[in-house]
CSV table of C-alpha atoms in Angstrom, one decimal:
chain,number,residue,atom,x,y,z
N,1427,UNK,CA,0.0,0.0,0.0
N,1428,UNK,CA,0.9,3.5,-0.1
N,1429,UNK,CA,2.2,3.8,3.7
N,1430,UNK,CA,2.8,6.8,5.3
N,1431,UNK,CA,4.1,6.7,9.1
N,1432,UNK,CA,4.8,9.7,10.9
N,1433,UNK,CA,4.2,10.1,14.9
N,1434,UNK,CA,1.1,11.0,16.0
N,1435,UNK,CA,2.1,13.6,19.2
N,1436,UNK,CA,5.5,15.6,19.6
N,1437,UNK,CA,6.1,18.0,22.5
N,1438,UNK,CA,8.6,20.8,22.2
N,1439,UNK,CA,9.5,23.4,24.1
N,1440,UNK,CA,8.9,27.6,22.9
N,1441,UNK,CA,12.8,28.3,21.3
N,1442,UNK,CA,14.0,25.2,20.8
N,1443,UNK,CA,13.9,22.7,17.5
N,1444,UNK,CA,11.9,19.5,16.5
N,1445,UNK,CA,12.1,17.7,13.5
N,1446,UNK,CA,8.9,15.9,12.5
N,1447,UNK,CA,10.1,12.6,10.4
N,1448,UNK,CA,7.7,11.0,7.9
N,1449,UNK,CA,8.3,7.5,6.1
N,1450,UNK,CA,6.4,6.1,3.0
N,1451,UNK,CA,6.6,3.4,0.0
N,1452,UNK,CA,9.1,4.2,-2.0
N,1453,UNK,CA,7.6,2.7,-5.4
N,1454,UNK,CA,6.2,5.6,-7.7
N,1455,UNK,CA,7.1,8.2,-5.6
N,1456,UNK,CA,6.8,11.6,-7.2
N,1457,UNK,CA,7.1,14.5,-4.6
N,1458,UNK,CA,6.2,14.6,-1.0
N,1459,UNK,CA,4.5,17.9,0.7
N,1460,UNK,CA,4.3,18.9,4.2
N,1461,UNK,CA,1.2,21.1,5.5
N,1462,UNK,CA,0.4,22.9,8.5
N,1463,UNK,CA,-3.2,22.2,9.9
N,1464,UNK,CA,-4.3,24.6,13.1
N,1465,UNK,CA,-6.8,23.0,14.6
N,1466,UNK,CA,-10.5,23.9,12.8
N,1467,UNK,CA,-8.6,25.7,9.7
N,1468,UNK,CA,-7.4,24.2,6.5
N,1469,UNK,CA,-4.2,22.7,5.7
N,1470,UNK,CA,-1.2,25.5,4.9
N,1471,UNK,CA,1.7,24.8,2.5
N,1472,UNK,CA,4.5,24.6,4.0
N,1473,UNK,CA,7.3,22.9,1.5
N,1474,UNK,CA,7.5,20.6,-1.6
N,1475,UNK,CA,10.4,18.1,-2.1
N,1476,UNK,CA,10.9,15.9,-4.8
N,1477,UNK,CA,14.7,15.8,-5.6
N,1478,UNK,CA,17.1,14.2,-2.7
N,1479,UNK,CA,18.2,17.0,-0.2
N,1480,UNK,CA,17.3,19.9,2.4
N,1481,UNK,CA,14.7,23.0,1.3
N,1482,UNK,CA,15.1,26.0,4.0
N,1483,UNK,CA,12.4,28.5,3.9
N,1484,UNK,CA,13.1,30.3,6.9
N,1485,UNK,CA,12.4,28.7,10.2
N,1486,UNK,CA,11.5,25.7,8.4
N,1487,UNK,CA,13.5,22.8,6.4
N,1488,UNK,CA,12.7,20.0,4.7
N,1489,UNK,CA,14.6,17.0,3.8
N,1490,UNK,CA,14.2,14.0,1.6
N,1491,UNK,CA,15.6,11.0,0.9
N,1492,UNK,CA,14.1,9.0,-2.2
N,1493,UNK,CA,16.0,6.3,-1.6
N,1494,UNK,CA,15.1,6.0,2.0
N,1495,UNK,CA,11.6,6.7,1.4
N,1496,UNK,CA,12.2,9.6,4.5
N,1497,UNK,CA,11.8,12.9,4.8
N,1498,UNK,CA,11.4,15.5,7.7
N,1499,UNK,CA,10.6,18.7,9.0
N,1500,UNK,CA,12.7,20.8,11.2
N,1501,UNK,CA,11.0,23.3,12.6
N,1502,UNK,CA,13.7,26.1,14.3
N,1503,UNK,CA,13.2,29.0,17.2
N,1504,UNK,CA,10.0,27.1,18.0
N,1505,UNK,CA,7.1,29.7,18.7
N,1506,UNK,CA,3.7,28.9,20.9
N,1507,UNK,CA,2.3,29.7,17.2
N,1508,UNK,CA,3.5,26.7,15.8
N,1509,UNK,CA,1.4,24.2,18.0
N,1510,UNK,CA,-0.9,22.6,15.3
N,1511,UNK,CA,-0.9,19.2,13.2
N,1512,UNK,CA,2.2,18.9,10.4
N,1513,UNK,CA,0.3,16.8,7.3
N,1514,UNK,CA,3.4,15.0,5.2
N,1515,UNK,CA,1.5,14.1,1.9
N,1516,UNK,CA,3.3,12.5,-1.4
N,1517,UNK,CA,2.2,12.2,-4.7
N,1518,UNK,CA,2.8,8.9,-6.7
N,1519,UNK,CA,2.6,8.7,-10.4
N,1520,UNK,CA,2.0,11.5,-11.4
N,1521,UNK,CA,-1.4,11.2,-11.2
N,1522,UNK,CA,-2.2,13.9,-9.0
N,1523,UNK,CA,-3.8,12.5,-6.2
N,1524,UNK,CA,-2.1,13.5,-2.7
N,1525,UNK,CA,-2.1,11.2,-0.2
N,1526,UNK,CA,-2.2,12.5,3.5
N,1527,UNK,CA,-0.6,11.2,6.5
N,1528,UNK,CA,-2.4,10.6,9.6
N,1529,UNK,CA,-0.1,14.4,11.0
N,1530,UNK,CA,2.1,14.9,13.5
N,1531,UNK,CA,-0.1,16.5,16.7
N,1532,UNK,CA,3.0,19.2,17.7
N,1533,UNK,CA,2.0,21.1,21.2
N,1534,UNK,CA,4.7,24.0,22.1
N,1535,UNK,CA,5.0,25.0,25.7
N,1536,UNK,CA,6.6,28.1,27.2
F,239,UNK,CA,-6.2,37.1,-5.6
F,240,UNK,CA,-4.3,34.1,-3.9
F,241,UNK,CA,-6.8,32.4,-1.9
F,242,UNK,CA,-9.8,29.2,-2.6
F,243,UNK,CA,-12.9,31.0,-1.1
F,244,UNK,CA,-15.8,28.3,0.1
F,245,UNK,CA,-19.7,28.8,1.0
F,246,UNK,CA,-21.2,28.0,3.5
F,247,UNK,CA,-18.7,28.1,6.0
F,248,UNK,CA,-21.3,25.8,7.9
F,249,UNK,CA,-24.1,23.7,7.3
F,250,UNK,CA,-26.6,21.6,8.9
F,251,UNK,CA,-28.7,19.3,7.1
F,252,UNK,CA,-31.3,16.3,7.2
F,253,UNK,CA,-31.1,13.2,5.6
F,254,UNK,CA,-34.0,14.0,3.0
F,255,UNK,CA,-32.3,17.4,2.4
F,256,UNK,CA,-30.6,18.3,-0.8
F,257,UNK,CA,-27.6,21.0,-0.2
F,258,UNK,CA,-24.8,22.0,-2.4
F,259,UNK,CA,-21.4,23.4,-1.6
F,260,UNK,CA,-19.5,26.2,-3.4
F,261,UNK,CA,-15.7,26.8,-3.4
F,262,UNK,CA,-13.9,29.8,-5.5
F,263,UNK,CA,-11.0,30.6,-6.9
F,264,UNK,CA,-9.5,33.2,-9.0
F,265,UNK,CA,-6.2,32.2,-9.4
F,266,UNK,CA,-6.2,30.5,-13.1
F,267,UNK,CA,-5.7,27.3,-11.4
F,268,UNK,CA,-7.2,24.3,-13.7
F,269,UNK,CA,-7.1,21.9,-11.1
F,270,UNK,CA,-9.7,21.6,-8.7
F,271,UNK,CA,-10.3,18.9,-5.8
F,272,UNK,CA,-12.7,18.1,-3.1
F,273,UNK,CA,-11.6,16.4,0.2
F,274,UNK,CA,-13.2,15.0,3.2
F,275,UNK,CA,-11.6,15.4,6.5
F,276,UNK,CA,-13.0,14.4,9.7
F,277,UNK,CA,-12.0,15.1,12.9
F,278,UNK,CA,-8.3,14.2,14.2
F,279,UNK,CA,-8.2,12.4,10.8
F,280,UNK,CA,-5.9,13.5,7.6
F,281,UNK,CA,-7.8,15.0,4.4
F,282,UNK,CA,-9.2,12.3,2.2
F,283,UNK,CA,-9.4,12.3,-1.7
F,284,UNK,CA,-12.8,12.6,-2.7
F,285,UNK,CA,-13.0,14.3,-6.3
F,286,UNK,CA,-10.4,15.6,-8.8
F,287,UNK,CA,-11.1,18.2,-11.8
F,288,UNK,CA,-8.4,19.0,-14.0
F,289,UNK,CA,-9.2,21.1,-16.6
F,290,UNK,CA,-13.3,21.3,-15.9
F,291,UNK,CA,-13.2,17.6,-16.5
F,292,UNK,CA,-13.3,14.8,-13.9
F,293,UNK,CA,-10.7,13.3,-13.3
F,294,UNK,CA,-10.5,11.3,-10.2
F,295,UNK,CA,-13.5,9.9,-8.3
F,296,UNK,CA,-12.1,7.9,-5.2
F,297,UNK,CA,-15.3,5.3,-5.2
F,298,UNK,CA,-17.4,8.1,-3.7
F,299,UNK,CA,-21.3,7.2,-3.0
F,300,UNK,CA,-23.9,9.0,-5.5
F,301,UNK,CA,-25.3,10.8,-2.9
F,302,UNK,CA,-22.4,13.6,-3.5
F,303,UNK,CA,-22.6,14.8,-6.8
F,304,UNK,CA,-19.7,17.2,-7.9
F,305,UNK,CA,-19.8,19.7,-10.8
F,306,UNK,CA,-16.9,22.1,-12.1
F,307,UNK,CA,-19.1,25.0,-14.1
F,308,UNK,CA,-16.3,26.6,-15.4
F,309,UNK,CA,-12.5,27.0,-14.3
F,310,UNK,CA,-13.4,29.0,-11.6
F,311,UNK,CA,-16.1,27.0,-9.4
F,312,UNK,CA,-16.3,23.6,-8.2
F,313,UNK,CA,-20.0,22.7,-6.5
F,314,UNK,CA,-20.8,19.3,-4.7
F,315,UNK,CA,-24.4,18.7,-4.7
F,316,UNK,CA,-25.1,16.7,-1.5
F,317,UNK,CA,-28.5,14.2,-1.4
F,318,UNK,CA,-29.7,12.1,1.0
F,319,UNK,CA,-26.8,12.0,3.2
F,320,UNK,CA,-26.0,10.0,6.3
F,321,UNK,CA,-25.0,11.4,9.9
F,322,UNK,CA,-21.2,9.9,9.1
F,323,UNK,CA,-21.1,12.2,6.3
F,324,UNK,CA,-20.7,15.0,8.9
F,325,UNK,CA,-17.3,16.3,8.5
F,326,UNK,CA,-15.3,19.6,7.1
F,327,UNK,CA,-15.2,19.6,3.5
F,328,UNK,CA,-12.6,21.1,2.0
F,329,UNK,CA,-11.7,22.7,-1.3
F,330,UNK,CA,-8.1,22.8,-2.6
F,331,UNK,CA,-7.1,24.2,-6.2
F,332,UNK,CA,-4.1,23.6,-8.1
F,333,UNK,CA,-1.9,25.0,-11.2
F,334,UNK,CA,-2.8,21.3,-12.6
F,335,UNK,CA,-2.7,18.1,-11.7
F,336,UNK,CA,-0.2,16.1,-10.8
F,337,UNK,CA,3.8,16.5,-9.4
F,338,UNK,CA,5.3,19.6,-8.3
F,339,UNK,CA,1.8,21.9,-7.9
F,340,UNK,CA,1.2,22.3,-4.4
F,341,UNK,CA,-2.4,22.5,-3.7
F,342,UNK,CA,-3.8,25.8,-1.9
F,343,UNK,CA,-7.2,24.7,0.5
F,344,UNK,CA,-10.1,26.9,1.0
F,345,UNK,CA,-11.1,26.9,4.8
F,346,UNK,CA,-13.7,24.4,4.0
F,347,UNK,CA,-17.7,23.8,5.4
F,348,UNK,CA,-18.4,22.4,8.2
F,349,UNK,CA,-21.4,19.8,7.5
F,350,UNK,CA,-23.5,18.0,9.8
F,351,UNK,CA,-26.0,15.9,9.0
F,352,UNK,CA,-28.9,14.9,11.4
């Protein structure tokens, strides 16, 4: 099937770093996304990866390995903001249809 | 204009109702897609338009009808529904389908059904 594990709860403290991982089947794999969900709001872009290697946008990165099937988001100088659900999704095949993971429940406390 | 705009933003309906949803967007995108997301649960595939055409249906029951008017709108006409159809529906839109064209979400309608 077309797997995709990531943990369901993280806890972080306000400053600090967390890096969210995400694993999936490697077969077809076309490009993997990662949203940001606030609870009762829709998903937020975040970053795209297809290609093997780390994408900074400010205080957040993304890496991917293609060959690993793993990716993950670090998130840096953590604010209370940033408590909400991190969605990895991946396209396969190019046939368009994204594929949620279950999200990564992050809480920040001061 | 960079945002997917959706009406209602809630809705409560009987099972012998017939409803219809509306999402927006004004950003030339030509793909359009429909997702169900329940609570504490990822978005789930539901409907994909690419181009006004139909272009994915994930096995989804009659009772939810879609319809892509022009390049703009996506509708999805809801009949006869079931309480476990209450969820958020959301709207996402696309450059097109496929790799490399992240998907931007409308903030969705919240449906119950009684």
């Amino acid at each position: 099937g077309q797997n995709i594990d990531q943990p369901t709860e993280m806890t972080a403290t306000e400053g600090a770093i967390v890096q969210i991982n995400c694993t999936y089947q490697t077969s077809g794999f076309n490009g993997l996304f990662w949203y940001q969900q606030h609870a009762g709001e829709a998903p937020t872009f975040l970053s795209y990866n297809v290609l093997d290697g780390l994408e900074e946008k400010g205080r957040f990165s993304s890496f991917l390995s293609r060959s690993k099937g793993y990716s993950y988001l670090l998130l840096k100088e953590l604010q209370m903001k940033d408590s909400a659900s991190y969605l990895c999704a991946v396209i396969w095949n190019q046939g368009g249809k994204l594929i949620f993971g279950q999200g990564t429940e992050l809480s920040v406390k001061p | 204009d960079t945002e997917v705009t959706q009406t209602p933003k809630h809705l409560v309906m009987g099972m012998t109702n017939k409803k219809s949803l509306k999402c927006e967007q004004h950003m030339g995108h030509r793909a359009m897609y429909w997702y169900k997301q329940k609570a504490k649960k990822p978005p789930e595939l539901m409907f994909v338009y690419s181009y006004e055409k139909l272009s994915i249906n994930e096995s989804v029951p009659s009772r939810f009808s879609p319809e892509c008017p022009n390049s703009s709108l996506l509708n999805l006409h809801l009949h006869a529904l079931q309480p476990e159809d209450s969820a958020l529906y959301l709207c996402a839109s696309s450059r097109g389908q496929g790799i490399n064209n992240e998907q931007f979400f409308g903030p969705g309608t919240r449906l119950t059904v009684l």
